Amino acid sequence: MPAALAEVIRNEMVESVHYGHLVLLNAKGEIQLAVGDINLPIFPRSCVKPLQARAMVKAGLNLAPKLLALVTASHSGSETHIEIVRQILNSVGLDESALQCALDKPIGEVERKKWGDAPATRIAMNCSGKHAGMLATCIANKWPIKNYLAMDHPLQKLILNEIESVASEKSMNKTFDGCGAPLFAISTIGLARAIQDLTLADDSASTQIRNAMREYPELVSGVGRLTQRWMSVIPGLLMKEGAEGVQIASLADGRTLAFKISDGGFRPFSVITAAALAHFGVKAPDESISVFGGGAPVGSIRATF
């Protein structure tokens, strides 16, 4: 069963509760803290993009760090993000017409306002970097690209094997993510194990992914977003958010956290992540969230663990 991860306090009374599942692993991979049911299957959503990218690099994807960062990204849809996606595609002789991700407008607030009334496109979709990486991997291996999102495509089989291997469990459900790519359910503890493996593995592919994400956090997410802000100030931090309330973060020594908010909301993300990092002795930037009444603070959101 899910357990309370955060409470919304209004005038010292609990008004709302965010339930979910959370696990903290120490540097040895041992469970330091578990809340809720960490063995329950969840869809990890975009939190596995770094793992998908590692599978691609192992399969022959060869990109400069700046481009590789975009393959791991849920990007904001800035002009820079879109241009780098084009560079990935152009590097293998393709253009954006090859993308099969869903049509969308930029997810970044500033970027969406700037986009205005222009129609949604595939390249503006926040997962377009991952899709460009998938296409480039297919070209490198002479795999077909028309069906690169099929569950039985060689690339997707490779990605599934990568995720199951490092999560140390078999996927409990197979479906498709919002962007159209195959999505594999694993547990919260399995997700934490997988991300810890990425953090500590000394192979070339893992090192490339870590270095790209740490060097270009603004490409992994977007300027001003939580992932970019915290990766820019906490040394060695790897961090990635996923849709429907999933989050991972891992420190350079391997200490790793993963959580899933049952209601799928993002509202308590900063509070829960900061509290989890505090259990590791790491002070996160002050991202406290106030609750307002008539424009004045009358409470806050606080972690419960």
Short mmCIF file of C-alpha atoms in Angstrom, two decimals:
data_model
loop_
_atom_site.label_atom_id
_atom_site.label_comp_id
_atom_site.label_asym_id
_atom_site.label_seq_id
_atom_site.Cartn_x
_atom_site.Cartn_y
_atom_site.Cartn_z
CA MET A 1 0.00 0.00 0.00
CA PRO A 2 1.17 3.57 -0.63
CA ALA A 3 2.14 5.63 2.39
CA ALA A 4 2.17 9.36 3.08
CA LEU A 5 5.13 11.17 1.50
CA ALA A 6 4.02 14.78 1.93
CA GLU A 7 1.29 16.77 3.67
CA VAL A 8 -0.33 20.06 2.76
CA ILE A 9 -0.63 22.09 5.96
CA ARG A 10 -3.07 25.00 6.22
CA ASN A 11 -3.09 26.86 9.55
CA GLU A 12 -1.45 23.89 11.29
CA MET A 13 -4.07 21.45 10.02
CA VAL A 14 -3.45 18.71 7.46
CA GLU A 15 -5.57 19.66 4.46
CA SER A 16 -4.30 17.15 1.90
CA VAL A 17 -1.87 14.24 1.72
CA HIS A 18 0.28 12.99 -1.17
CA TYR A 19 0.76 9.22 -0.93
CA GLY A 20 3.28 7.09 -2.74
CA HIS A 21 6.31 4.84 -2.61
CA LEU A 22 9.90 5.89 -1.90
CA VAL A 23 13.21 4.13 -1.45
CA LEU A 24 16.69 5.31 -0.53
CA LEU A 25 19.73 3.13 -1.27
CA ASN A 26 23.06 3.68 0.46
CA ALA A 27 26.30 3.58 -1.51
CA LYS A 28 26.47 -0.22 -1.09
CA GLY A 29 23.02 -0.72 -2.57
CA GLU A 30 21.41 -1.48 0.78
CA ILE A 31 18.00 -0.05 1.63
CA GLN A 32 18.45 2.95 3.92
CA LEU A 33 14.79 3.94 3.96
CA ALA A 34 11.64 2.50 2.43
CA VAL A 35 8.19 4.10 2.48
CA GLY A 36 5.10 2.50 0.95
CA ASP A 37 5.34 -0.62 -1.20
CA ILE A 38 8.67 -0.36 -3.04
CA ASN A 39 8.07 -3.72 -4.76
CA LEU A 40 4.81 -2.63 -6.39
CA PRO A 41 5.15 -2.26 -10.18
CA ILE A 42 5.13 1.30 -11.49
CA PHE A 43 5.66 2.82 -14.89
CA PRO A 44 8.97 4.74 -14.50
CA ARG A 45 8.17 6.99 -17.45
CA SER A 46 11.00 9.38 -18.43
CA CYS A 47 13.12 8.42 -15.41
CA VAL A 48 14.50 5.56 -17.53
CA LYS A 49 15.64 7.79 -20.39
CA PRO A 50 19.26 7.66 -19.16
CA LEU A 51 19.01 3.84 -19.19
CA GLN A 52 17.49 3.85 -22.67
CA ALA A 53 20.31 6.15 -23.79
CA ARG A 54 22.93 3.84 -22.28
CA ALA A 55 21.48 0.91 -24.22
CA MET A 56 21.74 2.99 -27.39
CA VAL A 57 25.38 3.91 -26.74
CA LYS A 58 26.19 0.25 -26.07
CA ALA A 59 24.59 -0.54 -29.42
CA GLY A 60 26.81 1.92 -31.27
CA LEU A 61 25.24 5.37 -30.87
CA ASN A 62 28.15 7.79 -31.09
CA LEU A 63 27.29 11.39 -30.24
CA ALA A 64 29.06 14.39 -28.75
CA PRO A 65 28.15 15.02 -25.08
CA LYS A 66 25.85 17.94 -25.86
CA LEU A 67 23.85 15.81 -28.28
CA LEU A 68 23.86 12.81 -25.96
CA ALA A 69 22.42 14.94 -23.15
CA LEU A 70 19.38 15.58 -25.37
CA VAL A 71 18.86 11.83 -25.82
CA THR A 72 18.33 11.57 -22.02
CA ALA A 73 16.12 14.66 -21.89
CA SER A 74 12.57 15.69 -21.22
CA HIS A 75 13.44 19.01 -22.78
CA SER A 76 11.55 22.29 -22.53
CA GLY A 77 11.33 22.81 -26.28
CA SER A 78 13.62 25.80 -26.57
CA GLU A 79 15.20 26.79 -29.89
CA THR A 80 18.46 25.30 -28.62
CA HIS A 81 16.81 21.98 -27.74
CA ILE A 82 15.10 21.72 -31.11
CA GLU A 83 18.25 22.62 -33.01
CA ILE A 84 20.24 19.90 -31.21
CA VAL A 85 17.56 17.32 -32.04
CA ARG A 86 17.95 18.34 -35.69
CA GLN A 87 21.72 17.89 -35.37
CA ILE A 88 21.25 14.32 -34.08
CA LEU A 89 18.96 13.49 -37.00
CA ASN A 90 21.17 15.22 -39.57
CA SER A 91 24.22 13.30 -38.32
CA VAL A 92 22.68 10.13 -39.78
CA GLY A 93 21.10 11.70 -42.85
CA LEU A 94 17.58 12.11 -41.45
CA ASP A 95 15.30 15.04 -40.74
CA GLU A 96 12.38 15.57 -38.38
CA SER A 97 9.97 13.80 -40.71
CA ALA A 98 11.49 10.51 -39.46
CA LEU A 99 10.32 11.18 -35.89
CA GLN A 100 7.33 9.15 -34.72
CA CYS A 101 6.88 10.68 -31.28
CA ALA A 102 3.57 12.34 -30.49
CA LEU A 103 2.76 15.83 -31.74
CA ASP A 104 3.10 18.43 -29.00
CA LYS A 105 4.03 21.98 -28.13
CA PRO A 106 6.97 22.80 -25.83
CA ILE A 107 6.45 21.86 -22.17
CA GLY A 108 8.52 24.75 -20.82
CA GLU A 109 6.33 27.67 -19.73
CA VAL A 110 8.47 30.32 -21.42
CA GLU A 111 8.98 28.17 -24.49
CA ARG A 112 5.25 27.41 -24.83
CA LYS A 113 4.35 31.09 -24.62
CA LYS A 114 6.94 31.89 -27.27
CA TRP A 115 5.54 29.08 -29.47
CA GLY A 116 2.16 30.80 -29.38
CA ASP A 117 -0.53 29.56 -31.74
CA ALA A 118 1.85 27.63 -34.00
CA PRO A 119 0.71 24.02 -34.49
CA ALA A 120 2.16 21.19 -32.44
CA THR A 121 5.10 19.34 -33.98
CA ARG A 122 6.98 16.16 -33.25
CA ILE A 123 10.34 17.86 -32.80
CA ALA A 124 8.93 20.21 -30.14
CA MET A 125 7.72 17.23 -28.12
CA ASN A 126 9.83 16.85 -24.95
CA CYS A 127 10.92 13.30 -25.88
CA SER A 128 12.12 14.15 -29.39
CA GLY A 129 15.77 13.87 -28.35
CA LYS A 130 15.24 10.29 -27.22
CA HIS A 131 13.47 9.47 -30.47
CA ALA A 132 16.26 11.06 -32.51
CA GLY A 133 18.74 8.91 -30.59
CA MET A 134 16.69 5.81 -31.28
CA LEU A 135 16.65 6.58 -35.00
CA ALA A 136 20.40 7.23 -35.04
CA THR A 137 21.00 3.92 -33.24
CA CYS A 138 18.89 2.12 -35.83
CA ILE A 139 20.90 3.68 -38.68
CA ALA A 140 24.17 2.67 -36.98
CA ASN A 141 22.98 -0.94 -36.84
CA LYS A 142 21.17 -1.02 -40.21
CA TRP A 143 17.90 -1.72 -38.38
CA PRO A 144 14.61 -0.59 -39.95
CA ILE A 145 13.38 2.83 -38.88
CA LYS A 146 9.77 2.70 -40.02
CA ASN A 147 8.83 0.49 -37.07
CA TYR A 148 11.45 1.64 -34.55
CA LEU A 149 8.75 1.99 -31.85
CA ALA A 150 7.42 -1.55 -32.24
CA MET A 151 7.67 -3.65 -29.10
CA ASP A 152 9.47 -6.41 -31.06
CA HIS A 153 11.96 -4.09 -32.80
CA PRO A 154 15.62 -5.05 -32.13
CA LEU A 155 16.27 -1.70 -30.44
CA GLN A 156 13.31 -1.98 -28.08
CA LYS A 157 14.25 -5.56 -27.20
CA LEU A 158 17.75 -4.29 -26.39
CA ILE A 159 16.36 -1.52 -24.17
CA LEU A 160 14.09 -3.96 -22.33
CA ASN A 161 17.02 -6.27 -21.69
CA GLU A 162 19.09 -3.34 -20.39
CA ILE A 163 16.39 -2.20 -17.98
CA GLU A 164 15.60 -5.69 -16.68
CA SER A 165 19.28 -6.50 -16.25
CA VAL A 166 20.13 -3.50 -14.08
CA ALA A 167 16.80 -3.45 -12.23
CA SER A 168 17.41 -7.13 -11.36
CA GLU A 169 13.82 -8.01 -12.16
CA LYS A 170 11.56 -8.81 -15.09
CA SER A 171 9.19 -6.14 -16.35
CA MET A 172 5.73 -6.69 -14.91
CA ASN A 173 3.79 -4.86 -17.64
CA LYS A 174 4.63 -3.67 -21.12
CA THR A 175 2.83 -0.77 -22.81
CA PHE A 176 3.60 2.53 -24.56
CA ASP A 177 4.64 5.85 -23.05
CA GLY A 178 2.95 9.14 -23.86
CA CYS A 179 5.52 9.79 -26.57
CA GLY A 180 4.76 6.45 -28.24
CA ALA A 181 7.90 4.54 -27.19
CA PRO A 182 7.62 1.16 -25.45
CA LEU A 183 7.36 1.48 -21.66
CA PHE A 184 8.23 -1.26 -19.20
CA ALA A 185 6.89 -1.47 -15.63
CA ILE A 186 9.35 -2.17 -12.84
CA SER A 187 9.23 -1.59 -9.10
CA THR A 188 10.44 1.53 -7.30
CA ILE A 189 13.30 -0.48 -5.78
CA GLY A 190 14.12 -1.86 -9.24
CA LEU A 191 14.25 1.66 -10.62
CA ALA A 192 16.58 2.74 -7.81
CA ARG A 193 18.88 -0.26 -8.43
CA ALA A 194 19.00 0.54 -12.14
CA ILE A 195 19.89 4.20 -11.61
CA GLN A 196 22.52 3.30 -9.01
CA ASP A 197 24.08 0.96 -11.55
CA LEU A 198 24.25 3.80 -14.08
CA THR A 199 25.90 6.01 -11.46
CA LEU A 200 28.57 3.52 -10.43
CA ALA A 201 29.30 1.45 -13.54
CA ASP A 202 32.73 2.14 -15.02
CA ASP A 203 32.01 1.11 -18.62
CA SER A 204 32.31 3.65 -21.42
CA ALA A 205 28.57 3.96 -22.12
CA SER A 206 27.69 4.70 -18.48
CA THR A 207 30.50 7.22 -18.21
CA GLN A 208 29.36 9.00 -21.37
CA ILE A 209 25.77 9.27 -20.12
CA ARG A 210 26.78 10.56 -16.67
CA ASN A 211 29.24 13.09 -18.05
CA ALA A 212 26.77 14.40 -20.63
CA MET A 213 23.99 14.87 -18.09
CA ARG A 214 26.23 16.54 -15.52
CA GLU A 215 27.83 18.84 -18.06
CA TYR A 216 24.57 19.93 -19.67
CA PRO A 217 21.72 19.87 -17.10
CA GLU A 218 19.98 22.66 -19.03
CA LEU A 219 19.71 20.25 -21.96
CA VAL A 220 18.49 17.34 -19.82
CA SER A 221 15.52 19.51 -18.77
CA GLY A 222 15.48 23.25 -19.37
CA VAL A 223 16.66 26.52 -17.88
CA GLY A 224 14.84 27.27 -14.63
CA ARG A 225 13.39 23.80 -14.10
CA LEU A 226 14.04 21.84 -10.89
CA THR A 227 16.34 19.26 -12.51
CA GLN A 228 18.51 21.95 -14.09
CA ARG A 229 18.66 24.06 -10.93
CA TRP A 230 19.65 21.26 -8.58
CA MET A 231 22.05 19.45 -10.89
CA SER A 232 23.82 22.78 -11.37
CA VAL A 233 24.49 23.28 -7.64
CA ILE A 234 24.75 19.79 -6.08
CA PRO A 235 28.10 18.30 -7.15
CA GLY A 236 27.86 15.03 -9.06
CA LEU A 237 24.06 14.81 -8.85
CA LEU A 238 22.16 12.90 -11.52
CA MET A 239 18.46 13.72 -11.47
CA LYS A 240 15.52 12.97 -13.73
CA GLU A 241 11.79 13.44 -13.44
CA GLY A 242 9.10 11.36 -15.09
CA ALA A 243 5.43 11.92 -15.83
CA GLU A 244 2.81 10.88 -13.29
CA GLY A 245 4.93 11.73 -10.27
CA VAL A 246 8.10 9.66 -10.70
CA GLN A 247 11.52 10.97 -9.67
CA ILE A 248 15.06 9.66 -9.38
CA ALA A 249 18.23 11.25 -8.05
CA SER A 250 21.68 9.76 -7.50
CA LEU A 251 24.83 11.12 -5.92
CA ALA A 252 28.32 10.50 -7.27
CA ASP A 253 29.08 7.87 -4.59
CA GLY A 254 26.02 5.85 -5.57
CA ARG A 255 23.52 6.91 -2.93
CA THR A 256 20.25 6.86 -4.81
CA LEU A 257 16.60 7.76 -4.30
CA ALA A 258 13.51 6.92 -6.29
CA PHE A 259 9.88 7.69 -5.63
CA LYS A 260 6.45 7.51 -7.20
CA ILE A 261 3.62 9.82 -6.11
CA SER A 262 0.39 7.86 -6.34
CA ASP A 263 -1.78 10.77 -7.50
CA GLY A 264 0.67 11.50 -10.33
CA GLY A 265 1.15 15.11 -9.27
CA PHE A 266 4.35 17.14 -9.32
CA ARG A 267 3.39 19.63 -6.59
CA PRO A 268 5.47 18.11 -3.74
CA PHE A 269 8.48 17.09 -5.89
CA SER A 270 10.97 19.57 -4.47
CA VAL A 271 9.90 18.98 -0.87
CA ILE A 272 10.08 15.18 -1.13
CA THR A 273 13.38 15.20 -3.02
CA ALA A 274 14.95 17.65 -0.55
CA ALA A 275 13.83 15.53 2.42
CA ALA A 276 15.23 12.39 0.78
CA LEU A 277 18.57 14.08 0.10
CA ALA A 278 18.62 15.28 3.73
CA HIS A 279 18.59 11.62 4.81
CA PHE A 280 21.86 11.34 2.86
CA GLY A 281 23.22 14.41 4.67
CA VAL A 282 22.95 16.56 1.55
CA LYS A 283 21.38 20.00 1.81
CA ALA A 284 19.32 20.88 -1.24
CA PRO A 285 18.49 24.45 -2.27
CA ASP A 286 15.57 25.94 -0.36
CA GLU A 287 12.57 25.01 -2.47
CA SER A 288 9.97 25.20 0.30
CA ILE A 289 6.39 25.50 -0.92
CA SER A 290 3.99 27.88 0.82
CA VAL A 291 0.23 27.50 1.06
CA PHE A 292 -1.58 30.81 0.64
CA GLY A 293 -4.75 32.35 1.94
CA GLY A 294 -5.77 35.73 0.60
CA GLY A 295 -2.32 36.18 -0.88
CA ALA A 296 -0.51 35.62 2.44
CA PRO A 297 1.29 32.43 3.57
CA VAL A 298 -0.87 30.36 5.92
CA GLY A 299 0.90 27.03 5.69
CA SER A 300 3.27 24.87 3.70
CA ILE A 301 3.87 21.47 2.14
CA ARG A 302 6.11 19.24 4.22
CA ALA A 303 7.57 15.78 3.85
CA THR A 304 6.35 13.12 6.25
CA PHE A 305 9.44 10.87 6.42
#
